[in-house]
Coordinates of C-alpha atoms in Angstrom, one line a residue:
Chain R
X1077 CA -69.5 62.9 12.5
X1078 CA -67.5 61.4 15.2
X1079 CA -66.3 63.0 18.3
X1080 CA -62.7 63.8 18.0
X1081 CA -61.4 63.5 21.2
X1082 CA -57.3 64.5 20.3
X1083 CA -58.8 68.0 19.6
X1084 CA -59.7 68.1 23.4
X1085 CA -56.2 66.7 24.1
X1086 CA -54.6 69.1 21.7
X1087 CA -56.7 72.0 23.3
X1088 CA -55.4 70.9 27.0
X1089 CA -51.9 70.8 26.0
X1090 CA -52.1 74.6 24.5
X1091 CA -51.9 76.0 28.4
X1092 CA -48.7 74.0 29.2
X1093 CA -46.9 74.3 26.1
X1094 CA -47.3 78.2 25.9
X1095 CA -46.0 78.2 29.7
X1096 CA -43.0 76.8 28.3
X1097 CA -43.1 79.9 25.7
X1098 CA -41.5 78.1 22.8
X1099 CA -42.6 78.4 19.4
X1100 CA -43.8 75.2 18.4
X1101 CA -42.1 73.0 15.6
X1102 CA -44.1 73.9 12.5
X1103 CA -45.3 77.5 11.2
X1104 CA -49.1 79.1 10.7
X1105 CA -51.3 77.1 8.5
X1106 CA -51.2 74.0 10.8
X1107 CA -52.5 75.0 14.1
X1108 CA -54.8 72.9 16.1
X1109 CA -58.3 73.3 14.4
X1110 CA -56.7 73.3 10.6
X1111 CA -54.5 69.9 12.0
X1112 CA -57.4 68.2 13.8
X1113 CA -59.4 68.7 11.0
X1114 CA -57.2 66.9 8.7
X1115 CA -56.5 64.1 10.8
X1116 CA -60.2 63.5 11.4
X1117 CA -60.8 63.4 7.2
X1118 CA -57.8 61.4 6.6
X1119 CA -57.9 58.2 8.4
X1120 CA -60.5 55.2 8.6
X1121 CA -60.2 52.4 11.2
X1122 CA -58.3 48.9 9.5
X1123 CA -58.3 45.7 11.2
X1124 CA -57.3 46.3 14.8
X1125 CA -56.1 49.8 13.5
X1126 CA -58.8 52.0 14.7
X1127 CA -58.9 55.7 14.6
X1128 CA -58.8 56.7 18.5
X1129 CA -55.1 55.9 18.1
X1130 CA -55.2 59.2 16.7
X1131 CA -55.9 60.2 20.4
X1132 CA -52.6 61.2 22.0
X1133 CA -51.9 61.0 25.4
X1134 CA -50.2 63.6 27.6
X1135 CA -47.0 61.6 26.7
X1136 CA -47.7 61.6 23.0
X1137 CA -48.9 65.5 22.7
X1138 CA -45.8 66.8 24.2
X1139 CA -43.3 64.8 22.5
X1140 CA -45.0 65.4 19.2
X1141 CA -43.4 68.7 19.2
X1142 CA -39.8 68.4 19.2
X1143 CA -38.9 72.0 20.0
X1144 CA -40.7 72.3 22.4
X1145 CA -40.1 69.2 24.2
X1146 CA -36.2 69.4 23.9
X1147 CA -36.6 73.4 25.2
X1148 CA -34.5 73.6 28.7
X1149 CA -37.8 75.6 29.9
X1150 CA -39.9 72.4 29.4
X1151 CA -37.5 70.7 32.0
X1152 CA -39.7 70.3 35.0
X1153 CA -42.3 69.0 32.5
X1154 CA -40.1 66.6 31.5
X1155 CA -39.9 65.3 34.6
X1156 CA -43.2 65.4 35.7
X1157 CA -43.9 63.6 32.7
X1158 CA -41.1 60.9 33.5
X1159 CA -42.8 60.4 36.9
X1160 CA -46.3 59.9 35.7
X1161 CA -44.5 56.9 33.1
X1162 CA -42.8 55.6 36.2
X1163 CA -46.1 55.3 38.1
X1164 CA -47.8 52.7 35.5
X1165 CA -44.5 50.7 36.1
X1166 CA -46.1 47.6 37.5
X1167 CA -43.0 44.8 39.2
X1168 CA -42.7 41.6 38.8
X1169 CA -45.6 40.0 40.4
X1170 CA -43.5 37.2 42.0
X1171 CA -40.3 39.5 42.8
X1172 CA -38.7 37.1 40.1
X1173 CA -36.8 39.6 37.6
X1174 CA -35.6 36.9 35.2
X1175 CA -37.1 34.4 33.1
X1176 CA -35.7 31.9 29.9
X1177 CA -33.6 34.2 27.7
X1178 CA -34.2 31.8 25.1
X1179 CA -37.6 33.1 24.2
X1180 CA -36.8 36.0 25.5
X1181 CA -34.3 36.2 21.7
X1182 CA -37.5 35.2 20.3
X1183 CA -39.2 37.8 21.4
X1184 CA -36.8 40.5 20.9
X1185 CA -36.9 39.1 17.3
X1186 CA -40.4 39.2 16.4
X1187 CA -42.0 42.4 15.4
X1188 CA -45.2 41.4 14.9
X1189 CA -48.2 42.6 16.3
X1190 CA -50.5 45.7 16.3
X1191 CA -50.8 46.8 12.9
X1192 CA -53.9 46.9 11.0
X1193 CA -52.4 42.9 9.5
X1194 CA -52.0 41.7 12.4
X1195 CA -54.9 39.3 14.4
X1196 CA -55.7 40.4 17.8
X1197 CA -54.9 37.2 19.6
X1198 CA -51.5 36.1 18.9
X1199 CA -48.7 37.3 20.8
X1200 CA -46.9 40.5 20.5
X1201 CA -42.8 40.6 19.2
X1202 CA -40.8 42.8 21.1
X1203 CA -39.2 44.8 17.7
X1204 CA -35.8 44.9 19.9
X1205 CA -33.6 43.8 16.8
X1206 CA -35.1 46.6 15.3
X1207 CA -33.4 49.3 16.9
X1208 CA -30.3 47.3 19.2
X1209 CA -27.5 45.1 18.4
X1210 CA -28.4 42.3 21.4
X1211 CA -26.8 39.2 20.8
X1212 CA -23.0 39.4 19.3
X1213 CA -24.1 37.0 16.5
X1214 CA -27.1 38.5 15.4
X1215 CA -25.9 41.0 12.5
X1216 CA -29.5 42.1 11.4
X1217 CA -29.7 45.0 14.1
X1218 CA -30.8 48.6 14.2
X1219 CA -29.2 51.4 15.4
X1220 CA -31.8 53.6 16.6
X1221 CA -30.9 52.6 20.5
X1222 CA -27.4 51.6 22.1
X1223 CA -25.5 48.2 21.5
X1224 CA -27.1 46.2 24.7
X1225 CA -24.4 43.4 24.1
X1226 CA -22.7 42.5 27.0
X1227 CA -25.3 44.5 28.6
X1228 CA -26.0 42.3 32.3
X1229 CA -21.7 41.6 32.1
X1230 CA -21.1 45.3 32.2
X1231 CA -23.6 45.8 34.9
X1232 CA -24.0 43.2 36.7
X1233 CA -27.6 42.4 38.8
X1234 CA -27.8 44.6 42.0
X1235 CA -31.6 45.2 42.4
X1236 CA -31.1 49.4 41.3
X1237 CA -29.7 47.6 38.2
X1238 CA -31.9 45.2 37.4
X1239 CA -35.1 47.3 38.8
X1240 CA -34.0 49.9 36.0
X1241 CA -33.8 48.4 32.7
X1242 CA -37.2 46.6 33.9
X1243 CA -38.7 50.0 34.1
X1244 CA -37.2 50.6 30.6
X1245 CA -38.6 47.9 29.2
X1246 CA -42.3 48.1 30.2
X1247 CA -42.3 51.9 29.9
X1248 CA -39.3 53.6 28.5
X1249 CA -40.2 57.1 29.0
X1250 CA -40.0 56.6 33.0
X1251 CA -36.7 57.3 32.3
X1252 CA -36.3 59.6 28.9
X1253 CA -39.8 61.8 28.6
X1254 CA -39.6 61.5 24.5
X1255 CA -37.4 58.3 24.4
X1256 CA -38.2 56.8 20.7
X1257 CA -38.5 53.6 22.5
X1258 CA -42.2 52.0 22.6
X1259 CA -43.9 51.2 26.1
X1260 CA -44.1 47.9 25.7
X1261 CA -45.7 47.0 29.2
X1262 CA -47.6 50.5 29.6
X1263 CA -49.0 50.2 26.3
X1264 CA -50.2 46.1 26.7
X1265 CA -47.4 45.2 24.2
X1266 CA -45.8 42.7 26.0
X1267 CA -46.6 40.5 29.5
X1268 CA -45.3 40.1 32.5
X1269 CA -43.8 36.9 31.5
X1270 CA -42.5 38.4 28.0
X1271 CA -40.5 41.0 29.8
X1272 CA -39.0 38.5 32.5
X1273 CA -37.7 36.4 29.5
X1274 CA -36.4 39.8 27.6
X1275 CA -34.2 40.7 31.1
X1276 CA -33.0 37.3 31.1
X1277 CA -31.4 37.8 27.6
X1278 CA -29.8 41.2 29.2
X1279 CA -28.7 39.5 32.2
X1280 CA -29.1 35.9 32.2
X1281 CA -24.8 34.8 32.2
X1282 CA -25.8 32.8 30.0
X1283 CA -27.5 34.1 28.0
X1284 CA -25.0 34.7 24.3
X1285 CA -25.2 38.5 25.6
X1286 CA -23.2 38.1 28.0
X1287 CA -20.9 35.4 26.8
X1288 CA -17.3 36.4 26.9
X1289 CA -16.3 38.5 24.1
X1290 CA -13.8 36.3 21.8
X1291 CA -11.0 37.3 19.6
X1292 CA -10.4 41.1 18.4
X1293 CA -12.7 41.4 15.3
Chain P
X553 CA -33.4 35.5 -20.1
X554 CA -35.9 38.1 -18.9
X555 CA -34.9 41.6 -17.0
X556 CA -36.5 40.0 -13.7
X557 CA -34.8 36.8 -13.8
X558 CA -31.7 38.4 -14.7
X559 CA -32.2 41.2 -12.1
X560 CA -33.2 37.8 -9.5
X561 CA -29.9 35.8 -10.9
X562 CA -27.7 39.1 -10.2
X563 CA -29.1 39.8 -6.6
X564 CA -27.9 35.9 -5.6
X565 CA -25.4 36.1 -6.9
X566 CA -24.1 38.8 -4.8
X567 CA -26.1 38.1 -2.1
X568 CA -23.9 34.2 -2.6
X569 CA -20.9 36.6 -2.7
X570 CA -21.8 38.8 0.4
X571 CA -22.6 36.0 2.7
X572 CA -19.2 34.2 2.5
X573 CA -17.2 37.3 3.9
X574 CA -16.5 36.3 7.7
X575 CA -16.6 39.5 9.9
X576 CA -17.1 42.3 8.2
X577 CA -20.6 40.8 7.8
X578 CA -22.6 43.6 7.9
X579 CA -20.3 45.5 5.4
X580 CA -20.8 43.0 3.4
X581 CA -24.3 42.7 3.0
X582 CA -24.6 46.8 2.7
X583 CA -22.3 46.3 -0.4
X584 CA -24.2 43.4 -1.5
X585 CA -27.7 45.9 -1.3
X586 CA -25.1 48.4 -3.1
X587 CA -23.8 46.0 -6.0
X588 CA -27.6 44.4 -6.4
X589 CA -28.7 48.1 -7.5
X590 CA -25.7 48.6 -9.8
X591 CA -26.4 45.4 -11.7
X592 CA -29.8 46.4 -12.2
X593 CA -29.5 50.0 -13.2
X594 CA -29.9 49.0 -17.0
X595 CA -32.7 47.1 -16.4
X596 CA -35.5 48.5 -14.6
X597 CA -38.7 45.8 -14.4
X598 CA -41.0 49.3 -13.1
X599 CA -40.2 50.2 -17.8
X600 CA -42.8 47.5 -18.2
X601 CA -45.1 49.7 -15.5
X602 CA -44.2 52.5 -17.7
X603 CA -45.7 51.4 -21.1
X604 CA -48.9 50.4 -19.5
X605 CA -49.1 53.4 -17.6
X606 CA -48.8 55.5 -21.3
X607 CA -51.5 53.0 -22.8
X608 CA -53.6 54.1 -20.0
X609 CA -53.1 57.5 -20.2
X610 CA -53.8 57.3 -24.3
X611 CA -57.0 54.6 -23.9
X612 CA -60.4 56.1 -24.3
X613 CA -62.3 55.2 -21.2
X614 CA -65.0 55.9 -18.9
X615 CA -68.5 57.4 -19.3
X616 CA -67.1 59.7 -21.6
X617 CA -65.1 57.7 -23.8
X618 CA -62.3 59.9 -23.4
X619 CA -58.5 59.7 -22.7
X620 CA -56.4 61.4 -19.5
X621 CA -54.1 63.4 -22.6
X622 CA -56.1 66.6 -21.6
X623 CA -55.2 65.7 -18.0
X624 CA -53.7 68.9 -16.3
X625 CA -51.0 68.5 -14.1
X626 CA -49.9 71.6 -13.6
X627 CA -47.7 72.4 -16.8
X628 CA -51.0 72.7 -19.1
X629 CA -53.5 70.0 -20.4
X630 CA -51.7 67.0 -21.1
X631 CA -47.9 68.1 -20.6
X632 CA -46.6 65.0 -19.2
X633 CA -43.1 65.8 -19.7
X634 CA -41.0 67.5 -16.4
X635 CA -45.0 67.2 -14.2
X636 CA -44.3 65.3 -11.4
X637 CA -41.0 67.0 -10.5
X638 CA -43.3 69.9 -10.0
X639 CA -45.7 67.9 -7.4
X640 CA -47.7 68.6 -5.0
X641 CA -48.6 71.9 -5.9
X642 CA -52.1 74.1 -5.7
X643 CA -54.2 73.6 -8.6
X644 CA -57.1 76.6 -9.4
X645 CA -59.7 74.5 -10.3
X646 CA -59.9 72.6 -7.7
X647 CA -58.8 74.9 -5.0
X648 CA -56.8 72.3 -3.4
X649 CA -52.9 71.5 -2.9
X650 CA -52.8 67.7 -4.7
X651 CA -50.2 65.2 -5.1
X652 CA -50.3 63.5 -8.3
X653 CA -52.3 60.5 -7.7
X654 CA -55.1 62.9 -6.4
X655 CA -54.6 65.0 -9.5
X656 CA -55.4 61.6 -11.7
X657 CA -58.3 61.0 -9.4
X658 CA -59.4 64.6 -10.4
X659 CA -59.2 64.2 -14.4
X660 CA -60.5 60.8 -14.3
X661 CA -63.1 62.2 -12.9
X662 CA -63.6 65.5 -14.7
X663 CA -62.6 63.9 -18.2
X664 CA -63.7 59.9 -18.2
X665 CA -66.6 60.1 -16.0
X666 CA -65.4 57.6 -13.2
X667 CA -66.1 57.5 -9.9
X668 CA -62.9 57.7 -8.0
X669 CA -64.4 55.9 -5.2
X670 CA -63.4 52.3 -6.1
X671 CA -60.1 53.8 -7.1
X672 CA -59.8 55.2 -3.6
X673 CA -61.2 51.9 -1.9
X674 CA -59.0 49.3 -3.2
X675 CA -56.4 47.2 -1.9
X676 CA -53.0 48.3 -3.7
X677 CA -52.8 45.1 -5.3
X678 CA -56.2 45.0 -6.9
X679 CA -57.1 46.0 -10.5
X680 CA -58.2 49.8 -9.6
X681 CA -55.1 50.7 -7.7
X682 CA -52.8 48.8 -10.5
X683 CA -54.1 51.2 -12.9
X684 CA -53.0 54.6 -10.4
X685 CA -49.5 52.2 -10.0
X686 CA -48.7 52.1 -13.6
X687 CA -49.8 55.8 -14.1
X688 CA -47.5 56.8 -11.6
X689 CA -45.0 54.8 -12.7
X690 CA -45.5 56.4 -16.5
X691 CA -46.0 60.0 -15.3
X692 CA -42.8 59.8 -12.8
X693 CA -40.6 58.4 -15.8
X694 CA -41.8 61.6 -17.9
X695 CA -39.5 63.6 -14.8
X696 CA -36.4 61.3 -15.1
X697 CA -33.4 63.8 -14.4
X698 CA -35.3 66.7 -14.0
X699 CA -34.8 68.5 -11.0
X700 CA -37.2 68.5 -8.4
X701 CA -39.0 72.4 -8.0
X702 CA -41.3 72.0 -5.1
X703 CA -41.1 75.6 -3.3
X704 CA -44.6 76.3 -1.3
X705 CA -45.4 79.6 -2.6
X706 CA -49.5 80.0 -2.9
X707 CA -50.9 80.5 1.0
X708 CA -52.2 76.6 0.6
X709 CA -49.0 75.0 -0.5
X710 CA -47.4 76.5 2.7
X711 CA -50.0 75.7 5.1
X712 CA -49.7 72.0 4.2
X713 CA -45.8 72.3 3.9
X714 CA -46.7 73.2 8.0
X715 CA -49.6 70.6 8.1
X716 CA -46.8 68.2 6.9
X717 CA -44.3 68.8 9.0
X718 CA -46.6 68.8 11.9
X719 CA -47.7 65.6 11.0
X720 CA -44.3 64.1 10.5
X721 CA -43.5 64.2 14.2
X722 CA -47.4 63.5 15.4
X723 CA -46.7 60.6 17.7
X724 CA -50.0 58.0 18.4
X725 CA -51.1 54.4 18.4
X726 CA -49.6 52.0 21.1
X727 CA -46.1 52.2 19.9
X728 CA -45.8 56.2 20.4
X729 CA -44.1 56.2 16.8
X730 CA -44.5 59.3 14.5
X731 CA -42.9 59.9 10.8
X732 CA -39.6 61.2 12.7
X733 CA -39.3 57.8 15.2
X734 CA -38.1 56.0 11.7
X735 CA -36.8 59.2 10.2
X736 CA -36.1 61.4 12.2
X737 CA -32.6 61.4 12.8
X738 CA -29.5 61.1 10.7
X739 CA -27.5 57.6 10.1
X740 CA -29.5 55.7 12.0
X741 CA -31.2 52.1 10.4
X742 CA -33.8 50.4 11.0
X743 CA -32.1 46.2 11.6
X744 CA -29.8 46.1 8.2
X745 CA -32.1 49.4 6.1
X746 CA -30.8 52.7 6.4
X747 CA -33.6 55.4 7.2
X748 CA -33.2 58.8 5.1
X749 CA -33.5 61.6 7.7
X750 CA -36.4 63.0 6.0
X751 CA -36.3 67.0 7.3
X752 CA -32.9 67.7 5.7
X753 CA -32.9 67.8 2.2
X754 CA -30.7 65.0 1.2
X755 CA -32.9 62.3 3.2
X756 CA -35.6 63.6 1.8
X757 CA -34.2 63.4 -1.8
X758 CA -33.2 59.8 -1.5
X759 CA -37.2 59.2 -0.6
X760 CA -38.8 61.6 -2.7
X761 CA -37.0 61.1 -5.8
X762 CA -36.7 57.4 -6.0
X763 CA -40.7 56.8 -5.7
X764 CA -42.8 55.2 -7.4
X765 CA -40.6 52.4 -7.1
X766 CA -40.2 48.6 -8.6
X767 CA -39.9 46.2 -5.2
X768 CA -38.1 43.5 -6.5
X769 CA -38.9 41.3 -3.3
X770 CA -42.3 42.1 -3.2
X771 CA -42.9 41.8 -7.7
X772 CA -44.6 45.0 -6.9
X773 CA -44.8 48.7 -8.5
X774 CA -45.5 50.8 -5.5
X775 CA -46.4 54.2 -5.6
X776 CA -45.6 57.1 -3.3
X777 CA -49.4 56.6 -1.7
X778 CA -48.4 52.9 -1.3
X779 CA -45.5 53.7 0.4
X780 CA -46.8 55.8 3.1
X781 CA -49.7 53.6 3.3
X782 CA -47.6 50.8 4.4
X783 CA -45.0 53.2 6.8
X784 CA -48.3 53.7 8.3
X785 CA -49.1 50.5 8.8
X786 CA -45.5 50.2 10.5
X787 CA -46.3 53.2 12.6
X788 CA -49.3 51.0 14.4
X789 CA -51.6 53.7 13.2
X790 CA -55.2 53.3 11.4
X791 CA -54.9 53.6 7.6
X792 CA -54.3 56.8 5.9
X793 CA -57.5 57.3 3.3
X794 CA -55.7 57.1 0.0
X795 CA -54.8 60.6 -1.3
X796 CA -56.1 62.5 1.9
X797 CA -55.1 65.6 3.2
X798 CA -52.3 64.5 5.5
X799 CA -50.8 62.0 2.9
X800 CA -50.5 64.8 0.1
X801 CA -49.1 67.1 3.6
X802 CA -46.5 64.5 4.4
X803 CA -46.0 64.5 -0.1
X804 CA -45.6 68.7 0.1
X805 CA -42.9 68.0 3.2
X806 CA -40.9 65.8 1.4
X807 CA -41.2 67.4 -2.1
X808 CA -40.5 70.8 -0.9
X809 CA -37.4 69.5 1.4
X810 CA -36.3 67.4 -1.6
X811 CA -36.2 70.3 -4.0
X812 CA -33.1 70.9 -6.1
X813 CA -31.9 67.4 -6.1
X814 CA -32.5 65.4 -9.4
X815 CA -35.7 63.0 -9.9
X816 CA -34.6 59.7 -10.2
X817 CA -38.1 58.0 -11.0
X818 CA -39.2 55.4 -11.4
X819 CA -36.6 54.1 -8.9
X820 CA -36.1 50.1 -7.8
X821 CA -35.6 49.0 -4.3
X822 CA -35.1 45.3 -2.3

């Protein structure tokens, strides 16, 4: 029998979520021992899908229960866990913010990557176009996040600008503790290089983002 | 002309027709998904699923030579009719809250003689799992129009209604996604696919009652276990063991906030 290490996890987070005194999202019948004992009979490792993705971080086990997480008495844990996401920022190794926004569409494109069909050695997508409208003349976009077109026009580049959506790109909960949005540098998603060429496509002039917006549609 | 090629035929042509409008582009190709369905409402390919689903469920088989028709799915041994609107739900002789692929599992079993194991351990698109597609398909036709009655009563229906619902919003793998990233919140979509909002009762209809479903795209018959399988895939999480715990949890979640609306199964989708 394998050691389960998300009971431990789920077992550490039981002291800080009953300081926040919330009831938690679901009712008796599915607390920690019944739940970690399902999820330890009811998944098997696939391709590069293994089972300790099962284990949650501290990230993961509070924003796994909503209540909780959105109570205004989990605040300061909020914060605390926005500052822990901040800290694994790592900057642009050559203070260079922007790369080629043409592959940085690509990449914002593509959604391949990490599941249990996917090979472990060809480059991760981005899944941007899953969630955001980006470029005005792509019409296959999600809605989950904001519209980001026009985003580097509205905002121009100072460095608190630019410095900011970097940190929401390679880990989006610096800056929203349960943001819905992956952490694509944190979690080894996407490079250095991958996220350069996604900021260009937010701020690159231009870059079709940017362009100016034509007549009233 | 077949029903597929005239189901293909009908989905260019409005797909021909949707990509010609100019702005309101993505308008247009939400009517186009719209009009597709409409042309194919009178001819679903998953009827074809159906009939060999029944010839299954009537064919002798196994060790013990026998058919599924004293299968028990909850309304009595072989009551087909009005079943899987009343699924998952705790059976006595197993002890155990099951969804309705487990329950075939457990009269295969029980009444043929099979091992379920090569059921359980094969790829959705080989033989054994074809078999489980085209009983589901059958079995969910046998609820067309019924209304859905999933309302946890017995101690072990509610525990995995909670079991479900935890599970729903369990975030892991390297994305952070859980159930509720993708369904989680009302009229949002996914690039040009609307997402049902799965804890209120109307998302959860539109999913629970149009599955098993004929993918046109795909020339498949998926089941409701073939679905989650591959959201899970989507979620960047290991694969869910077919029919385990949390996969007939997630089932009682859905079931129990879909119930009252009408079954709609065996539904067709893009």
């Amino acid at each position: 029998m394998k050691h389960f290490a998300f009971l431990a996890v789920l077992l550490l987070a039981g002291p800080a979520l009953s300081e926040t005194k919330a009831a938690p999202s679901w009712g008796a019948g599915a607390e920690d021992a019944a739940f970690a004992r399902m999820l330890a009979t009811s998944f098997k490792d696939k391709g590069i899908a293994k089972t300790d993705r099962l284990t949650q971080d501290e990230t993961q086990a509070f924003c796994s229960d909503p209540e909780a997480a959105a109570n205004p008495a989990a605040a300061d844990r909020r914060r605390q866990i926005e500052a822990a996401n901040m800290a694994t920022v790592k900057w642009p190794s050559d203070g260079k913010w922007l790369g080629d926004w043409k592959q940085g569409e690509a990449i914002a494109q593509s959604g391949r990557g990490n599941t249990w069909t996917d090979k472990p050695d060809t480059p991760n997508g981005g899944n941007c176009y899953n969630c955001h409208q980006i470029s005005p003349t792509e019409i296959s976009y999600g809605t989950i996040g904001p519209s980001l077109t026009q985003y580097g026009a509205l905002r121009g580049q100072s460095e608190e600008t630019l410095k900011a959506a970097w940190a929401k790109i390679y880990n989006a909960k610096s800056l929203n503790a349960c943001s819905n949005m992956p952490r694509a540098g944190h979690m080894g998603i996407l490079g250095e290089a991958q996220i350069k060429h996604l900021m260009a496509l937010l701020f690159d002039p231009a870059s079709p983002v940017n362009a100016k917006p034509g007549p009233a549609q | 002309m077949d029903r597929v090629s005239v189901g293909m035929a009908a989905f260019l042509a409005v797909s021909a027709a949707a990509a010609t409008a100019a702005y309101a582009q993505k308008d247009a190709a939400q009517e186009g998904i719209e009009a597709y369905r409409e042309a194919l409402q009178d001819g679903n390919p998953a009827e074809l699923y159906e009939a060999t689903g029944e010839e299954l469920w009537k064919t002798p088989a196994g060790p013990k030579k026998a058919s599924l028709e004293q299968c028990d799915l909850g309304l009595g041994p072989g009551v087909v009719k009005g079943a899987y609107a009343r699924l998952p739900r705790h059976f006595k002789d197993t002890d155990r809250v099951q969804d309705l692929e487990s329950r075939l599992l457990t009269c295969m079993e029980t009444l043929q003689g099979k091992d379920p194991k090569p059921y359980v351990e094969a790829a959705f698109t080989a033989p054994p799992k074809e078999e489980m597609n085209a009983l589901a398909a059958y079995i969910s036709g046998q609820s067309k129009d019924d209304p859905i009655a999933v309302t946890p009563k017995h101690p072990k229906e509610q525990a995995m209604y909670e079991l479900g619902k935890r599970m729903f919003y369990y975030q892991g793998g390297p994305y952070d996604f859980s159930c509720a990233t993708c369904h989680g919140q009302e009229g949002t979509r996914i690039r040009l696919q609307d997402l049902p909002y799965i804890p209120g009762p109307k998302g959860a209809a539109a999913g629970w009652s149009s599955w098993p479903a004929y993918r046109v795209s795909a020339g498949q018959m998926w089941s409701m276990q073939w679905r989650l399988n591959d959201c899970f895939r989507q979620q960047r999480f290991p694969e869910p063991v077919y029919t385990s715990d949390a996969t007939i949890a997630l089932s009682m979640f859905m079931a129990a906030n879909a119930s009252g609306a009408t079954m709609k199964t065996p539904g067709i989708k893009r």
